[in-house]
Short mmCIF file of C-alpha atoms in Angstrom, two decimals:
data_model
loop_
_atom_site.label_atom_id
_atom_site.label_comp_id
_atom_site.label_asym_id
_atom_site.label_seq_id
_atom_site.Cartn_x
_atom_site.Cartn_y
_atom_site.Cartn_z
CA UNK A 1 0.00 0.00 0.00
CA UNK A 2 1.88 3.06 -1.19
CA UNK A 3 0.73 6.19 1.79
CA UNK A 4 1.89 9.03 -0.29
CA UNK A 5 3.99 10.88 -2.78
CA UNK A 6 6.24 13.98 -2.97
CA UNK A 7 7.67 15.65 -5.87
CA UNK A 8 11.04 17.91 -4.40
CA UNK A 9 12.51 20.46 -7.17
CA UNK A 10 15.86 20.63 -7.41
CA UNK A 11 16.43 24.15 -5.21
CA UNK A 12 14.52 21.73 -1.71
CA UNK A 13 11.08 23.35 -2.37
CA UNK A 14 7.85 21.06 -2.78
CA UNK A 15 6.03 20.87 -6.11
CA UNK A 16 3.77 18.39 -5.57
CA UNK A 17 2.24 15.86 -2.72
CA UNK A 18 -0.50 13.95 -2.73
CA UNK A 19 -1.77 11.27 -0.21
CA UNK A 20 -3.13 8.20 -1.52
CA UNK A 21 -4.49 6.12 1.87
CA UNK A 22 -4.79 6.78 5.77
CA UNK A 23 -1.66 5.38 7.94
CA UNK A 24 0.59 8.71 7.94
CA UNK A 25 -0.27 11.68 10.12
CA UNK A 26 -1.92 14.46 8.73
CA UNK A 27 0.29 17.04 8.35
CA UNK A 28 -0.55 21.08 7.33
CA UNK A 29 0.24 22.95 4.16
CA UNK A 30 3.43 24.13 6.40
CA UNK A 31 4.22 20.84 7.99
CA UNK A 32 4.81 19.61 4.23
CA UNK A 33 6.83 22.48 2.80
CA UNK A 34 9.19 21.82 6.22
CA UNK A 35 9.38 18.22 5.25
CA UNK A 36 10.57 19.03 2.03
CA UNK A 37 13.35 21.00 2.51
CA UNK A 38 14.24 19.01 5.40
CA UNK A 39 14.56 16.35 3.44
CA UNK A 40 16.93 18.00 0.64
CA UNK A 41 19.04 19.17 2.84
CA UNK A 42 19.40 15.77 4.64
CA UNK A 43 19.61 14.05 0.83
CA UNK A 44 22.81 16.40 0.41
CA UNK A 45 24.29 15.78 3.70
CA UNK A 46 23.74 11.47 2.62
CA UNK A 47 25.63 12.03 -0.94
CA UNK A 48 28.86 13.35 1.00
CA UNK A 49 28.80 11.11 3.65
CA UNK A 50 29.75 7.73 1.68
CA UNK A 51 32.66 5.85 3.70
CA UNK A 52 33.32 4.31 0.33
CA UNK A 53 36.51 6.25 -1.04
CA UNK A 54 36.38 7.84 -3.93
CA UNK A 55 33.03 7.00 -5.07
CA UNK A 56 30.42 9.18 -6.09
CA UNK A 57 27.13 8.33 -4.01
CA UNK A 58 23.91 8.63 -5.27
CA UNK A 59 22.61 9.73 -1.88
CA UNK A 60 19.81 8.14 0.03
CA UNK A 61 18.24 5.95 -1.80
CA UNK A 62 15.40 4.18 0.77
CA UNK A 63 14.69 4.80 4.17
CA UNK A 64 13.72 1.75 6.44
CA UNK A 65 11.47 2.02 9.55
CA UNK A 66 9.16 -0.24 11.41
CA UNK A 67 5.86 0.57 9.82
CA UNK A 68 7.18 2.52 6.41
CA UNK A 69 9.26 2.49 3.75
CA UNK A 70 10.70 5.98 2.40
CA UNK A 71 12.47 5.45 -1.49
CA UNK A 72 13.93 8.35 -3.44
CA UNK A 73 14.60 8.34 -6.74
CA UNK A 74 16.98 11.42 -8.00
CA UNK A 75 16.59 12.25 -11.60
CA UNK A 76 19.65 13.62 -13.37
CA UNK A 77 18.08 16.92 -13.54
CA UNK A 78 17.88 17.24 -9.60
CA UNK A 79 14.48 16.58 -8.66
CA UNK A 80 13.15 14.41 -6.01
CA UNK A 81 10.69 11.80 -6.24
CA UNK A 82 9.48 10.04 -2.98
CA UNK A 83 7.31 7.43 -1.93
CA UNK A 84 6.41 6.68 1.45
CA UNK A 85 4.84 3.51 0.83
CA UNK A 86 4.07 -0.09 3.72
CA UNK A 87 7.14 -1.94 4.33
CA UNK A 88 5.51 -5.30 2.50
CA UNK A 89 5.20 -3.33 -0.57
CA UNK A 90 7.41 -4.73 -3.90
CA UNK A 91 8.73 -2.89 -6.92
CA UNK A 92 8.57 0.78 -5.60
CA UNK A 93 11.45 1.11 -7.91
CA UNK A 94 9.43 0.84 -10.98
CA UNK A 95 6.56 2.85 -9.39
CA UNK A 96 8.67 6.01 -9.08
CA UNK A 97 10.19 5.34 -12.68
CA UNK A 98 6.63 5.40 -14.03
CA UNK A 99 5.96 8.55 -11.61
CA UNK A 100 8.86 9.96 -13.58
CA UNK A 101 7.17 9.08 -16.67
CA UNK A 102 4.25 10.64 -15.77
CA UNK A 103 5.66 13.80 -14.46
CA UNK A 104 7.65 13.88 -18.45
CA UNK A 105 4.56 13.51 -19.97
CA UNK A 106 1.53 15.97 -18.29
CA UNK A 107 4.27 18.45 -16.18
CA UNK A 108 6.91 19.26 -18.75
CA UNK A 109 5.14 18.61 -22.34
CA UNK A 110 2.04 21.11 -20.54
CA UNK A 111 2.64 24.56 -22.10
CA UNK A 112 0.59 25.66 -18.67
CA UNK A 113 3.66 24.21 -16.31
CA UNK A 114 6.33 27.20 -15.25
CA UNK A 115 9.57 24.82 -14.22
CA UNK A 116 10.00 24.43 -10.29
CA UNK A 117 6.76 25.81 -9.72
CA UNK A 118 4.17 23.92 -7.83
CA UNK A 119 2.57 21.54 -9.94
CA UNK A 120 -1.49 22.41 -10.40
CA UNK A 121 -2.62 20.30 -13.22
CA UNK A 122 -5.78 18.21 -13.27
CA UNK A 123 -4.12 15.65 -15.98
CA UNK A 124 -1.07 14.85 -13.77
CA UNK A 125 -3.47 14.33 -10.43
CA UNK A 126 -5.68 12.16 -12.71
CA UNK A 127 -2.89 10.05 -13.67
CA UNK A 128 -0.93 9.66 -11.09
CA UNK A 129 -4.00 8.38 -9.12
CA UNK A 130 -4.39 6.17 -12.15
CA UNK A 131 -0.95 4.81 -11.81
CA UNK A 132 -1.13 4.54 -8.00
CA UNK A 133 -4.51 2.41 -8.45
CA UNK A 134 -2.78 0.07 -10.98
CA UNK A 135 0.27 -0.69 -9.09
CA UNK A 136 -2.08 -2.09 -5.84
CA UNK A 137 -1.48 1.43 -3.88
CA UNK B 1 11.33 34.95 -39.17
CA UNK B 2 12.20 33.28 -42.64
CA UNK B 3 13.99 30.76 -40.70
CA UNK B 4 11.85 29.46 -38.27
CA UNK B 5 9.46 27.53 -41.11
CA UNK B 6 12.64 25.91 -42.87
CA UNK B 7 13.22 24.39 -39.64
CA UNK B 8 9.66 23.40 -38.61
CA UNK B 9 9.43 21.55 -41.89
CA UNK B 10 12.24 18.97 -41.84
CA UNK B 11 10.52 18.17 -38.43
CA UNK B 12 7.11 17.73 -39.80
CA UNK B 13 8.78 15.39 -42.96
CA UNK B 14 10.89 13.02 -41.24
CA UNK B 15 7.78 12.22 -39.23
CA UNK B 16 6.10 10.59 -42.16
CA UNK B 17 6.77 7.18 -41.95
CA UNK B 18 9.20 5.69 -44.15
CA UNK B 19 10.55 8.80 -45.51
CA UNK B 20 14.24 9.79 -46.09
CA UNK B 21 14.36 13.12 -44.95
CA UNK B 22 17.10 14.83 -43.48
CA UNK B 23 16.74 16.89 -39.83
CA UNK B 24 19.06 19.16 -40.43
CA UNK B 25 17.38 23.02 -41.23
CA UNK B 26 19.55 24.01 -43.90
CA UNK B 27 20.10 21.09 -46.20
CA UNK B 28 17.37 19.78 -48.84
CA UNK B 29 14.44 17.75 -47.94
CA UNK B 30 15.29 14.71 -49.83
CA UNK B 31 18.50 12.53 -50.27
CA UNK B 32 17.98 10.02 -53.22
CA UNK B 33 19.53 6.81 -51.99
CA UNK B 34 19.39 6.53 -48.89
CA UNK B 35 17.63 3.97 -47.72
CA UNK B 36 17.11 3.89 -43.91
CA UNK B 37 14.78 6.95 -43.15
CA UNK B 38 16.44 9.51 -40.39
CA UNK B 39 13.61 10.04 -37.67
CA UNK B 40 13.32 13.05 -35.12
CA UNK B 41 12.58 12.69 -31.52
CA UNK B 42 8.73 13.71 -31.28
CA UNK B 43 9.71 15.02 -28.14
CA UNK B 44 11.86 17.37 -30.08
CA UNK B 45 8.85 19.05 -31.83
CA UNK B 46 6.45 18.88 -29.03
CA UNK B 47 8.40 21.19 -27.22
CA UNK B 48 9.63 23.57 -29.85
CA UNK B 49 5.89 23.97 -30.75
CA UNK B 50 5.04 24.62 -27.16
CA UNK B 51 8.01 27.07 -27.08
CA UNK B 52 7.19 28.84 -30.55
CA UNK B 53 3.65 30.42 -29.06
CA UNK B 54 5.50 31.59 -25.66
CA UNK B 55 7.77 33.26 -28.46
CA UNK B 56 5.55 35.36 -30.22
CA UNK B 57 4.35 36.31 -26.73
CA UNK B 58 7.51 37.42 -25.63
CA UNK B 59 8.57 39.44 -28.84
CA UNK B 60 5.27 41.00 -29.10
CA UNK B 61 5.24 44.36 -27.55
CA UNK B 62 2.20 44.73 -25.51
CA UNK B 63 1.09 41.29 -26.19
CA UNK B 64 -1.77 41.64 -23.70
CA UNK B 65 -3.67 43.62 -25.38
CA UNK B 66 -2.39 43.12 -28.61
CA UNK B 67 -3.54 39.36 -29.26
CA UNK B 68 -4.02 40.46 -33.14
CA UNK B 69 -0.09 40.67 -33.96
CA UNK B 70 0.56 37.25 -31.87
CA UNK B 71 -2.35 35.59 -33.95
CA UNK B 72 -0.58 36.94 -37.55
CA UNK B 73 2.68 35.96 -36.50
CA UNK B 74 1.57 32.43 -35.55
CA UNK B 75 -0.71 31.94 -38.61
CA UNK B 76 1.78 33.67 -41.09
CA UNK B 77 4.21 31.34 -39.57
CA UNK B 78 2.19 28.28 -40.26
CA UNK B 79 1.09 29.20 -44.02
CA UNK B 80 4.76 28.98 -45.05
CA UNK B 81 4.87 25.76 -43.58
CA UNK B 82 1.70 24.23 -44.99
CA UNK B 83 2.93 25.64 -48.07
CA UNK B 84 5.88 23.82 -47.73
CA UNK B 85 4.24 20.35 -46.82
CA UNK B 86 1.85 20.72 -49.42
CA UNK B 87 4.51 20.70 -52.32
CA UNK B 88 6.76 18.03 -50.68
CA UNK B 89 3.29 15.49 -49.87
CA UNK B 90 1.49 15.73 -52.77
CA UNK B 91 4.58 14.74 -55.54
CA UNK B 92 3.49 11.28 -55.70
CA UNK B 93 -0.41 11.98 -55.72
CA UNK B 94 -3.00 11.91 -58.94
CA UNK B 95 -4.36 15.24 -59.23
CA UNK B 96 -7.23 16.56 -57.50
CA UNK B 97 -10.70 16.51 -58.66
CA UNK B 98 -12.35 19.56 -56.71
CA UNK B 99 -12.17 21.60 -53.90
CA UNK B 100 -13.83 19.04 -51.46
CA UNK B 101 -10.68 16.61 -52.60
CA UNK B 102 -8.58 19.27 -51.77
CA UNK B 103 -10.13 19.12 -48.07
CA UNK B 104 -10.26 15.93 -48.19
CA UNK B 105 -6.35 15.39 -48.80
CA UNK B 106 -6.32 17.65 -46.23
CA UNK B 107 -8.19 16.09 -43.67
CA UNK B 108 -6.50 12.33 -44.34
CA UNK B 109 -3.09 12.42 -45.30
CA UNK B 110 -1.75 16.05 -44.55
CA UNK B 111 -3.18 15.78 -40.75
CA UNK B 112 -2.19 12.17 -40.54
CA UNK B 113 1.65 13.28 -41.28
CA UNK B 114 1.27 16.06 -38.73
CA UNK B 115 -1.09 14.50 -36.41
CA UNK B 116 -0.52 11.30 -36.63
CA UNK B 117 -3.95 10.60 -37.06
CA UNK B 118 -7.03 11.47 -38.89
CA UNK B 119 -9.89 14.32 -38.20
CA UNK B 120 -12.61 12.86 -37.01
CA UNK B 121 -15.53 14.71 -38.31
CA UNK B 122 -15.84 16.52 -41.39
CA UNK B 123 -18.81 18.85 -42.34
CA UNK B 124 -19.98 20.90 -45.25
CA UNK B 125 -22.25 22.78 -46.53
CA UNK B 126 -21.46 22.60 -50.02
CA UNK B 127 -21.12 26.45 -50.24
CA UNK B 128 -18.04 26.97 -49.66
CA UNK B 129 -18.11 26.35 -45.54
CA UNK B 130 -16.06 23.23 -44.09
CA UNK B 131 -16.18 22.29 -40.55
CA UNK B 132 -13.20 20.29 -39.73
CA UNK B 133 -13.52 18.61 -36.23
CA UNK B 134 -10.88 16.84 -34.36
CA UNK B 135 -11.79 15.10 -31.07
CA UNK B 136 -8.41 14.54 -29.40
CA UNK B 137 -6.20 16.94 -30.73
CA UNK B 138 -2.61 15.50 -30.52
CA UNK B 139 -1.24 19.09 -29.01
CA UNK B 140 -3.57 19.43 -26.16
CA UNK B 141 -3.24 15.67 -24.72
CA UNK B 142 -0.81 17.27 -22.47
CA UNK B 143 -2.22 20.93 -21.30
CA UNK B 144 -4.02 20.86 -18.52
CA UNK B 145 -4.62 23.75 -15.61
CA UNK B 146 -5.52 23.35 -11.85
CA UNK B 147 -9.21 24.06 -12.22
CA UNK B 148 -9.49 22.30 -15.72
CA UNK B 149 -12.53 23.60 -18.00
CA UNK B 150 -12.94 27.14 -18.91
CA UNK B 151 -9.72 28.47 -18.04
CA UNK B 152 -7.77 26.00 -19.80
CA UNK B 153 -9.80 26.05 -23.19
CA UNK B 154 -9.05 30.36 -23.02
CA UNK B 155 -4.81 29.45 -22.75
CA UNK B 156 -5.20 26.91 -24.72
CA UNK B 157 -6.58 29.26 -28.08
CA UNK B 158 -3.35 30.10 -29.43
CA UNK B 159 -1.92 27.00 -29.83
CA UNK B 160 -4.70 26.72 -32.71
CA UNK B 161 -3.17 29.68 -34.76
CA UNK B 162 -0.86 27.44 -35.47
CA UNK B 163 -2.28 24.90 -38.13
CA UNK B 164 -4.83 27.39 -38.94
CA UNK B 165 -1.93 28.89 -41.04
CA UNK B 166 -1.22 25.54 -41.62
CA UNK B 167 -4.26 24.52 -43.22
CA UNK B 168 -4.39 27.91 -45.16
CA UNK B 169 -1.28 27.77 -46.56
CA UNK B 170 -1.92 23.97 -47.67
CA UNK B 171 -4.94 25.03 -49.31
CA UNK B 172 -3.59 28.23 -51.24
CA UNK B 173 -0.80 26.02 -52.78
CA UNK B 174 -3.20 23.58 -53.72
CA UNK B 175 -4.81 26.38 -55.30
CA UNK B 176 -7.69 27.18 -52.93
CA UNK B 177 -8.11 30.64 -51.26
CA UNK B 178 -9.66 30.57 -47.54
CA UNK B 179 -9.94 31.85 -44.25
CA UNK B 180 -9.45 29.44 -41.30
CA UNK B 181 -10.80 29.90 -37.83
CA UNK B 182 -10.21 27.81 -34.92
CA UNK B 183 -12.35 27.19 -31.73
CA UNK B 184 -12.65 24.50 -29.42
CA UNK B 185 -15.37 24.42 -26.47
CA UNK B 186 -13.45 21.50 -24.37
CA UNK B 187 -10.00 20.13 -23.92
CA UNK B 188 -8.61 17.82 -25.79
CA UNK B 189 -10.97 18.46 -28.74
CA UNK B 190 -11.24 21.49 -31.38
CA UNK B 191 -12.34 22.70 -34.24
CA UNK B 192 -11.55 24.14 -37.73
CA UNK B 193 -13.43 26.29 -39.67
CA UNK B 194 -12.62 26.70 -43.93
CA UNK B 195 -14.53 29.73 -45.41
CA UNK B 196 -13.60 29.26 -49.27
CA UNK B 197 -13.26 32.41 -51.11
CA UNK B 198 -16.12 32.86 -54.11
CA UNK B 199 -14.43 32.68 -57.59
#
């Protein structure tokens, strides 16, 4: 059961989050824009951090807890998806590379869309809920 | 300005299936010989299309209230091009029998290389008025706004002026004088008006 998704731009603010069941807390308007930039600054800190030498780290990747699983997928332009999703939940790889497809197709081909700006566009919410449906979310 | 349709057109031509165009601007449309046909990234044009009306917006001074020059630019821009499909689409083809083949060619093949697909709906009422309708219109699959409705169908307008010109300047070099007008009521469909000129 995926709980939710967040779209980060590539300066830490959010562009997008929607929640798709009930199992996280409600958070406000604030609460989220807080979360985001938390997060990109703590996605930085992870990409330095790497006690591998001389390797370039993607960052973090997935984040394991007890009752969720946080996954991140960085595109090469900088932006952030996430998924917070149940920790039984399979192939949440391929769910954010189909987000990504998504996002390709109704964010950047829509003439409508300024880049890095929140994303309002009733396509891309009907989609994604499409694609969230069809993976068992 | 004169360059802008010389590279829309190698676009439009190497999307026709199986034919060897180059996609380079400045070189000539066809190379005899060559026998693997050089494709362009649809990707490519979506965007540059989607670019080409924020353009005219930009270069337009005053383009708020001045929605006339942005509509002449767009549709002067897309008469040299239909002009320029026309000649390069119809070499192969038997001539044309009247004006409603004309439309016709129009409505099947020319909007199946651009479109990749066919109008849907074509009306007439034999005096000169054709009603082209298209119900998915391949360039507003993606455009969408928060509230949806309405406000989208008003942004969405000038992204008709387009192939207007387009279908104009197909028509004159077929050798039919018009006036096109575009409208559409909801996303993703539109529609076309042809007012042929009396001869």
């Amino acid at each position: 059961m995926i709980y939710s998704l967040y779209i980060i731009s590539k300066a830490g603010g959010l562009m997008y989050q929607k929640d798709f069941n009930e199992g996280l807390a409600h958070l406000t308007a604030n609460e989220y824009l807080v979360f985001a930039g938390t997060f990109h600054g703590v996605h930085a800190i992870t990409s330095k951090i790497s006690p591998v030498r001389n390797s370039t780290s993607s960052g973090l990747e997935v984040l394991e807890a007890d009752s969720f699983k946080l996954y991140c997928f960085q595109t090469l332009t900088g932006t952030k998806f996430l998924i917070i999703a149940d920790p039984t939940h399979a192939n949440i790889d391929l769910v954010l590379r189909r987000t990504y497809d998504v996002y390709s197709d109704y964010v950047m081909k829509n003439p409508f869309y300024t880049p890095e700006m929140p994303i309002r566009s009733e396509l891309f919410d009907v989609n994604i809920v499409k694609l969230i449906k069809q993976v068992g979310g | 300005m004169s360059v802008l349709p010389a590279a829309i057109s190698p676009f439009f031509t190497a999307l026709a299936a199986g034919d060897d165009a180059t996609s380079t601007a400045s070189t000539a449309l066809t190379t005899g010989g060559s026998s693997k046909p050089i494709l362009v990234n649809e990707s490519c044009l979506e965007f540059l299309m989607m670019e080409m009306v924020d353009l005219m917006y930009r270069t337009t001074a005053d383009s708020e209230n001045d929605k006339e020059s942005v509509f002449y630019k767009l549709e002067v821009l897309g008469y040299q091009v239909g002009q320029s499909l026309v000649e390069r689409f119809t070499r192969d083809r038997p001539r044309f029998g009247d004006t409603l083949d004309v439309v016709k060619f129009i409505c099947k093949d020319l909007w199946t290389i651009i479109f990749k697909k066919q109008i849907d709906n074509l009306k007439t009422n034999h005096r000169g008025v054709y009603v082209l309708q298209d119900n998915n219109f391949r360039w507003f699959l993606r455009m969408s706004t928060e509230g949806g409705g309405a406000e989208a169908t008003k942004k969405a307008v000038p992204y008709l002026w387009f192939p207007c010109g387009l279908i104009r300047g197909a028509l004159a070099n077929l050798g039919v004088v018009s006036v096109v007008i575009a409208e559409t009521t909801v996303l993703p469909q539109c529609t076309f008006q042809i007012k042929i000129a009396k001869s």
